[in-house]
Coordinates of C-alpha atoms in Angstrom, one line a residue:
Chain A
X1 CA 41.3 -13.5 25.9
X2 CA 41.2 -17.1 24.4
X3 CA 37.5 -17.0 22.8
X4 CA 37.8 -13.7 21.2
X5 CA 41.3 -15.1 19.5
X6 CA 39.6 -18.4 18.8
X7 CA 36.5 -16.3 17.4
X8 CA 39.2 -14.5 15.4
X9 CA 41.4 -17.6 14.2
X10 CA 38.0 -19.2 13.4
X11 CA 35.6 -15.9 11.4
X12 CA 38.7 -13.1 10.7
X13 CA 39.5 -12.9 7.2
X14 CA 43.5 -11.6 6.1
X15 CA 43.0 -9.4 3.5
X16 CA 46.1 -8.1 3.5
X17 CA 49.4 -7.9 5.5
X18 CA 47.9 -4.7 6.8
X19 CA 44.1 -5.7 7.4
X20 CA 41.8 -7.9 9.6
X21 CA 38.4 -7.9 8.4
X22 CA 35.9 -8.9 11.5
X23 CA 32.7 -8.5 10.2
X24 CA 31.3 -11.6 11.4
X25 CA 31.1 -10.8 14.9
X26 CA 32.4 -7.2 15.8
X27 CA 32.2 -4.5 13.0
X28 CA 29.0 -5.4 11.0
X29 CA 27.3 -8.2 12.2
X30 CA 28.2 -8.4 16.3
X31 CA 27.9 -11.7 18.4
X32 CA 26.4 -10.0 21.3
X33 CA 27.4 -13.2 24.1
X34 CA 31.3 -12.3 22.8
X35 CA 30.1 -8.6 23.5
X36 CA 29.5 -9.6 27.1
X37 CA 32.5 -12.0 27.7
X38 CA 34.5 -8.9 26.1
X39 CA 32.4 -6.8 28.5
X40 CA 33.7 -8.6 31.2
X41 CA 37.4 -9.0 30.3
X42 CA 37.5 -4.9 30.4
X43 CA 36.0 -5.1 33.9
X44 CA 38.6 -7.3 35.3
X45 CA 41.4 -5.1 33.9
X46 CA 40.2 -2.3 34.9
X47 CA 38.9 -3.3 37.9
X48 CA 41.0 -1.1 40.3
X49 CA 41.1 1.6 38.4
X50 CA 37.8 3.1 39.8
X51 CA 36.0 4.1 36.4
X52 CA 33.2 6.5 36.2
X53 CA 32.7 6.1 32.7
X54 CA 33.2 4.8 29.2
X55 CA 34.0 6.9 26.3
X56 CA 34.0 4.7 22.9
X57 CA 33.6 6.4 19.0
X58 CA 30.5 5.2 16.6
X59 CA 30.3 2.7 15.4
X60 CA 32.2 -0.2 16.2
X61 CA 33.5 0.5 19.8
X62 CA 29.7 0.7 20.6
X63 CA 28.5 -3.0 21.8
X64 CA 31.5 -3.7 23.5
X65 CA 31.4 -0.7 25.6
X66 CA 27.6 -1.1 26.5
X67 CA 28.5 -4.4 27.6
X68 CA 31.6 -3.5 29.6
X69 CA 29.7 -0.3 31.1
X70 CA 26.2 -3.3 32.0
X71 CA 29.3 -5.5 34.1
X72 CA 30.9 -2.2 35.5
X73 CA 28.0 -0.4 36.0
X74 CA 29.2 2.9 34.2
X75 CA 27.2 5.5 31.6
X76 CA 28.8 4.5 28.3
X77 CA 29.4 8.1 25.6
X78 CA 29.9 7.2 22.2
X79 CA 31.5 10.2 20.3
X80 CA 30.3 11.2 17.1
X81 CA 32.2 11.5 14.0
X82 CA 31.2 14.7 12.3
X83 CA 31.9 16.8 9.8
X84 CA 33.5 20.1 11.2
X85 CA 30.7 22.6 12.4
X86 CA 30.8 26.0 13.1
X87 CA 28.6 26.2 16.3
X88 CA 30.0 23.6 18.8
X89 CA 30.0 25.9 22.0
X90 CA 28.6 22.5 24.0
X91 CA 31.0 19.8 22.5
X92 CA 34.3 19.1 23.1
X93 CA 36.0 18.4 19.7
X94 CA 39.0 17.1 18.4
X95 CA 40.7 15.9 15.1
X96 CA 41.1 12.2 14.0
X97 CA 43.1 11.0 11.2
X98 CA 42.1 8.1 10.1
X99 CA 45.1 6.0 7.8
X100 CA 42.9 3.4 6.2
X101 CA 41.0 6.7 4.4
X102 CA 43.5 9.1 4.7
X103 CA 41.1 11.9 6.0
X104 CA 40.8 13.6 8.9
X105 CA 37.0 13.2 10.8
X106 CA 36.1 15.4 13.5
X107 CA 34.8 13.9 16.9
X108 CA 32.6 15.1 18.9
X109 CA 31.9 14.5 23.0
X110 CA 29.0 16.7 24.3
X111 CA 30.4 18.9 27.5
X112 CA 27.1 17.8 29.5
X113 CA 28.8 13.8 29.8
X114 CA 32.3 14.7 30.7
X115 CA 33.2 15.9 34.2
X116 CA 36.2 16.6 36.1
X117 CA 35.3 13.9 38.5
X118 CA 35.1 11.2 35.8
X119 CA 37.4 9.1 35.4
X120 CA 37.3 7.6 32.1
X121 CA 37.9 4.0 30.5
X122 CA 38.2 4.4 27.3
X123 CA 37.3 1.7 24.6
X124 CA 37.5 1.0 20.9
X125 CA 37.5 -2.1 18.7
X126 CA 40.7 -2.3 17.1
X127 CA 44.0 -0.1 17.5
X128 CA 46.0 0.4 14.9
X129 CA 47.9 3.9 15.1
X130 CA 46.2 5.0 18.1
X131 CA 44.6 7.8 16.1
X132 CA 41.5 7.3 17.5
X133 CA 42.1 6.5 21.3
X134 CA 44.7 9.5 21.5
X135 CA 41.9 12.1 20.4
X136 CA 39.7 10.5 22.7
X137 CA 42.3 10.9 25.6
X138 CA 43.1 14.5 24.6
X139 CA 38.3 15.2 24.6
X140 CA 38.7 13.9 28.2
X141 CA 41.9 15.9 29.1
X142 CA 39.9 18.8 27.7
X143 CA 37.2 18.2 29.6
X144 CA 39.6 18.2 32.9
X145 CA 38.7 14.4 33.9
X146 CA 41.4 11.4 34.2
X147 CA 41.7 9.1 31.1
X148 CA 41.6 5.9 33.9
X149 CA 42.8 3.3 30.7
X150 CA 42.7 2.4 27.2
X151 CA 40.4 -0.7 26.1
X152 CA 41.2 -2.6 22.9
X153 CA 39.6 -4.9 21.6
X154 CA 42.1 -6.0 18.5
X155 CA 45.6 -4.7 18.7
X156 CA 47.2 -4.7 15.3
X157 CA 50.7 -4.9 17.4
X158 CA 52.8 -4.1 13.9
X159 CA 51.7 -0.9 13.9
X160 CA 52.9 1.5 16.6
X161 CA 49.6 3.0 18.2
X162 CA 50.3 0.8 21.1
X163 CA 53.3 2.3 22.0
X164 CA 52.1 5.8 20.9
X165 CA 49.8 5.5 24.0
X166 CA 52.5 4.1 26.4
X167 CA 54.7 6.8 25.7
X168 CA 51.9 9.8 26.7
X169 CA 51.9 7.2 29.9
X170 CA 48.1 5.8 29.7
X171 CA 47.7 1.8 30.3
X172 CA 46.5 0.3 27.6
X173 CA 44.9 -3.5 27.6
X174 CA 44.5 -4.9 24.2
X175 CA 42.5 -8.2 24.9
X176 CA 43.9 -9.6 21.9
X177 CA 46.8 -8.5 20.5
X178 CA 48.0 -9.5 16.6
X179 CA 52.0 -9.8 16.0
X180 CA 51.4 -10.0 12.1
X181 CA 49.3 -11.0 9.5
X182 CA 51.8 -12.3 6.9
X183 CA 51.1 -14.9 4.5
X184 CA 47.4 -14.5 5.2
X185 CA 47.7 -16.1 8.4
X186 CA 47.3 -14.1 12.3
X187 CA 49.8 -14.3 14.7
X188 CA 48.9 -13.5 18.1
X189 CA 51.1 -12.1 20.6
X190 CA 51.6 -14.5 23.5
X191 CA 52.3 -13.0 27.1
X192 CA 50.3 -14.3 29.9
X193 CA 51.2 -11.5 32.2
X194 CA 49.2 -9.1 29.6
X195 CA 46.6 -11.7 28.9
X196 CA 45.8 -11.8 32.6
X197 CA 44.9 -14.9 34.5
X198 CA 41.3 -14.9 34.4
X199 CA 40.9 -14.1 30.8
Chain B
X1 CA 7.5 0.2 28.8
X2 CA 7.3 1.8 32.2
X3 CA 11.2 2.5 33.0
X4 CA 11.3 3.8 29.4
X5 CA 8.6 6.5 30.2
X6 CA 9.8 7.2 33.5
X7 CA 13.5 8.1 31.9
X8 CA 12.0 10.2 29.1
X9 CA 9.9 12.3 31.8
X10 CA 12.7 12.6 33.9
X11 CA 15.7 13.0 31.1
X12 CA 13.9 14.4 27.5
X13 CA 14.5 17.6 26.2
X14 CA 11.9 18.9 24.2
X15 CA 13.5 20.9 22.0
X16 CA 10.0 22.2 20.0
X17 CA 6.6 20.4 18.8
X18 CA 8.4 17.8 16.9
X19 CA 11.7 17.2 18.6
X20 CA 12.5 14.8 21.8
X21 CA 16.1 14.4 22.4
X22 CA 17.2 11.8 24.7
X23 CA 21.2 12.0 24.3
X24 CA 21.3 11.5 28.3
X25 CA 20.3 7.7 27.7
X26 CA 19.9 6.4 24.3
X27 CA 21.9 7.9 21.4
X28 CA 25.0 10.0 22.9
X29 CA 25.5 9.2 26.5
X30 CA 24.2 5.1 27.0
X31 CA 22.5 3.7 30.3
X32 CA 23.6 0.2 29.7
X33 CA 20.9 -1.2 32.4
X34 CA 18.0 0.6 30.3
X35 CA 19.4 -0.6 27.5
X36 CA 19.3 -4.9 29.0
X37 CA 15.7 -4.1 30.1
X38 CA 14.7 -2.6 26.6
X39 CA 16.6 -5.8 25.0
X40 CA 14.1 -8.0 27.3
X41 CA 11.1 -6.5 26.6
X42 CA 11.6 -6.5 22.5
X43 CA 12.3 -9.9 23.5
X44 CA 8.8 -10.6 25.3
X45 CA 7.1 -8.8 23.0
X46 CA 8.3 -10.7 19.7
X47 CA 8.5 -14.0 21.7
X48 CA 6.7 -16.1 19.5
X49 CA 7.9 -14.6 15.8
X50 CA 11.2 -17.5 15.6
X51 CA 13.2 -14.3 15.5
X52 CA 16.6 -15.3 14.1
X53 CA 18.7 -12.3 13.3
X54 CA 18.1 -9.0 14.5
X55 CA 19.0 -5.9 12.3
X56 CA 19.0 -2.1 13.0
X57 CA 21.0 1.0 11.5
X58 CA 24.3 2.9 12.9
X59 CA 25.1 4.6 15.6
X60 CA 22.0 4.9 18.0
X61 CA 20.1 1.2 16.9
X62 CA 23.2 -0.9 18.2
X63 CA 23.0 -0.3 22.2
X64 CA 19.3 -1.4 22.2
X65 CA 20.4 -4.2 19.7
X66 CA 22.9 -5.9 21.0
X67 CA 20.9 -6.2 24.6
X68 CA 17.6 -7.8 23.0
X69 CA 20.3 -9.8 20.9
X70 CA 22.1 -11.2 23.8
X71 CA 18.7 -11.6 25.6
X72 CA 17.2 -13.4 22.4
X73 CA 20.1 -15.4 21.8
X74 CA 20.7 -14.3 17.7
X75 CA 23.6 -12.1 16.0
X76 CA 22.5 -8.3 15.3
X77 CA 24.0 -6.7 12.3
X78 CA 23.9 -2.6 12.0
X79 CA 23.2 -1.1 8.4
X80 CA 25.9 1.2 7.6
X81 CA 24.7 5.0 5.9
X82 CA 27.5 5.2 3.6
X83 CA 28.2 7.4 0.0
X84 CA 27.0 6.1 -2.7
X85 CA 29.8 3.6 -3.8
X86 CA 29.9 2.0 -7.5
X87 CA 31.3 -1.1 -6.9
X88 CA 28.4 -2.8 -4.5
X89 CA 28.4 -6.3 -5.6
X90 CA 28.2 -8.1 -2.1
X91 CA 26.1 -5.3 -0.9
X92 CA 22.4 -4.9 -0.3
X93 CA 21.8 -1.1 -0.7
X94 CA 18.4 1.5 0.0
X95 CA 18.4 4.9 -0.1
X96 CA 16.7 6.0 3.0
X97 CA 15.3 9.9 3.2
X98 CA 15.9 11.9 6.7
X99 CA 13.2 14.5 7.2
X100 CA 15.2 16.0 10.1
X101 CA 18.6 16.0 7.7
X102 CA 16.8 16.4 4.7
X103 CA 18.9 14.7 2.7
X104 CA 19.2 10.6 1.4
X105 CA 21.7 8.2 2.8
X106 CA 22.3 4.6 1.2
X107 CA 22.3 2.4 3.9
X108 CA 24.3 -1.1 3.6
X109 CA 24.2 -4.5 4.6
X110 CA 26.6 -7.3 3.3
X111 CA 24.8 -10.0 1.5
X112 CA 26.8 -12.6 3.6
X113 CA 24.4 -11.9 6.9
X114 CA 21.0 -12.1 5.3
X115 CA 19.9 -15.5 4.1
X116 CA 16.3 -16.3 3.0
X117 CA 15.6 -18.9 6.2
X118 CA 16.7 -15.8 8.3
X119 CA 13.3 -14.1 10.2
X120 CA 14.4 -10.6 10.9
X121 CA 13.5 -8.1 13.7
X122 CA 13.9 -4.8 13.2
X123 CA 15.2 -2.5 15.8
X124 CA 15.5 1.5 15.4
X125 CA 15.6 4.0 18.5
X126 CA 13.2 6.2 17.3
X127 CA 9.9 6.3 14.6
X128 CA 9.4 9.3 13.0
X129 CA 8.1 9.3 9.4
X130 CA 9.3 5.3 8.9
X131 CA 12.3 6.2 6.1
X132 CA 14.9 4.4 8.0
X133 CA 12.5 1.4 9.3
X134 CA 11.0 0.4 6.1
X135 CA 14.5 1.1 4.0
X136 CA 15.6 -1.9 6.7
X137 CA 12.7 -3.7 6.0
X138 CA 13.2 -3.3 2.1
X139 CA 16.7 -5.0 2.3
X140 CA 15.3 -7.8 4.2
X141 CA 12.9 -8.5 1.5
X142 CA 15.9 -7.9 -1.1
X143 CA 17.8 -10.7 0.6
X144 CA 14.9 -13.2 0.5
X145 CA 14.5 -12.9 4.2
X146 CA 11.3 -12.5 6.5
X147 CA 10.6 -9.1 8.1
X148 CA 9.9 -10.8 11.9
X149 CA 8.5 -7.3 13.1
X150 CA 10.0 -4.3 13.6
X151 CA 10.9 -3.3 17.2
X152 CA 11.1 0.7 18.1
X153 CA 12.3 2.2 21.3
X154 CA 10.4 5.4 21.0
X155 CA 7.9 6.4 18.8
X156 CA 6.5 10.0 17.7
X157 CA 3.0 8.8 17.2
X158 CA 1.9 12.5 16.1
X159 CA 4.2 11.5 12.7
X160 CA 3.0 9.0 10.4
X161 CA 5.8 6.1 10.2
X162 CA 3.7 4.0 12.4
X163 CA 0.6 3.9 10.2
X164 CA 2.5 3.6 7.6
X165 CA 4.3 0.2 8.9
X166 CA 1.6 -1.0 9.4
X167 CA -0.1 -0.3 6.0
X168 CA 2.4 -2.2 4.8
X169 CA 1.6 -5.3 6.9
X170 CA 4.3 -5.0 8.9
X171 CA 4.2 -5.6 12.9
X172 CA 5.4 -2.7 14.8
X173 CA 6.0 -2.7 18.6
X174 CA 6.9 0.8 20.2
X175 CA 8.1 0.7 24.0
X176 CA 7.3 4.5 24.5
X177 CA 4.5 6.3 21.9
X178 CA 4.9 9.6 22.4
X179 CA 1.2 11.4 21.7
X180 CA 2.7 15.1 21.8
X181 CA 5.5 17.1 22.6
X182 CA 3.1 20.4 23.0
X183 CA 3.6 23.0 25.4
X184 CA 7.0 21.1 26.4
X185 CA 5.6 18.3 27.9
X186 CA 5.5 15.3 26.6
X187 CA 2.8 13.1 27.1
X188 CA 2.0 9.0 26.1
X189 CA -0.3 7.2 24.2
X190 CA -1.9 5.0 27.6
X191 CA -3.1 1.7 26.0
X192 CA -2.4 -1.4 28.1
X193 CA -3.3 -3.9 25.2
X194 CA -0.5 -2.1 23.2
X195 CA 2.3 -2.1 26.2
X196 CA 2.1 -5.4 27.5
X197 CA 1.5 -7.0 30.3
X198 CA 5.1 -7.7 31.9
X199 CA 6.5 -4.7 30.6

């Protein structure tokens, strides 16, 4: 998706060979016409694949999946991160590692949003080790609905959460996707066939 | 706001005197659609206040956000609750109290997306006893910055956080004043002047 890579070339700040700091438009402060052009790139991916609903985790993956479930016309559930609880008879909960903090944070899907019927696009704002989509895919396994795709916004494609997903054989479409961030500079990956045509 | 009331009659739970939840819509599972009509009428309702920037707190502030955002036209950036860190140099920080939680979080914005010629609304989903709006509002003034008005999607009128808004000189606009929660019904505060004409 050329604006979002543009919006990244242009804002994004290498702080590392590791990390992309986005604060200026996704993570902290959000550009909310990106959020719809975003929106609308998840909608022509996923287009065929006959979502119900979006399933996205606090905070981030938030405004792009409102504005991908306003173009699709789906209920977007954001799960919460929690700490673990002892009474969760009406959530469905699983474990996240998370590698930039090394701890683990417990997510949480209430069982009143997630049917067997759904079928679910999941989103999130970057991908990384796939942590974080992979325990969302396993909530709506639990749940007994079909995980219909995986939404990125920003794949970190050095890292192997990408292929993590492919493997346990969900589609995952990364609307930007970053080969490396050496020397302080980002490197996209460039395949049209994944970009799509319209993007 | 007459979608807003219709929603809450037909979708909140009142769990007891003092609580409304409304995780079918707002802050679990998201209606995207409600959420683009909420974002136009904050943005009728603080049409003439120059509004450039538009600031609310994670998780359930960023869906109604980023809609009156994109309608408005200006970025949105979400406070973060956080620990307490030490090092919080490029940080604007306030403790905010939850009477629900009873306990403080330090909320955070970063000093690079507050500037003093910024006019700032305000947006929360609900307005209880006023900790988290006027913590916002505090940071605001911290960074220089004019507080534009402050925007709420559902306000507990029976609790004091309106008045006290106010008291402060503060411009509050609620799209749903919620008068009681008695007996499980909830009923609204009726006052045309208050809601608007187009809403």
């Amino acid at each position: 998706m050329q604006l979002l890579k543009d919006t990244i070339l242009k804002e994004g700040l290498v702080l590392s060979d590791q990390v992309l700091k986005v604060d200026s438009f996704l993570n902290h402060q959000i550009q909310p016409h990106l959020m719809l052009e975003i929106g609308k790139a998840f909608s022509r991916r996923f287009e065929g694949e006959a979502v119900t609903k979006i399933l996205t985790l606090e905070s981030s993956g938030i405004a792009p999946s409102v504005m991908a479930g306003l173009v699709m016309n789906v209920p977007v559930v954001f799960a919460r991160k929690q700490k673990s609880l002892t009474l969760k008879d009406d959530l469905w909960t699983e474990q996240v590692y998370s590698f930039t903090k090394q701890t683990s944070n417990e997510v949480a899907v209430s069982k009143r949003f997630l049917a067997p019927s759904d079928r679910v696009l999941i989103i999130d704002d970057f991908l990384a080790h796939g942590e974080a989509a992979l325990g969302m895919a396993r909530i709506v396994e639990l749940a007994g609905a079909a995980v219909a795709g995986i939404g990125i916004v920003i794949e970190k494609s050095f890292q192997q959460g990408a292929e993590k997903i492919k493997q346990q054989g969900y589609r995952v479409e990364s609307l930007a996707r970053v080969a490396s961030l050496e020397n302080g500079q980002v490197r996209f990956i460039e395949t049209e066939s994944q970009e799509g045509v319209s993007c």
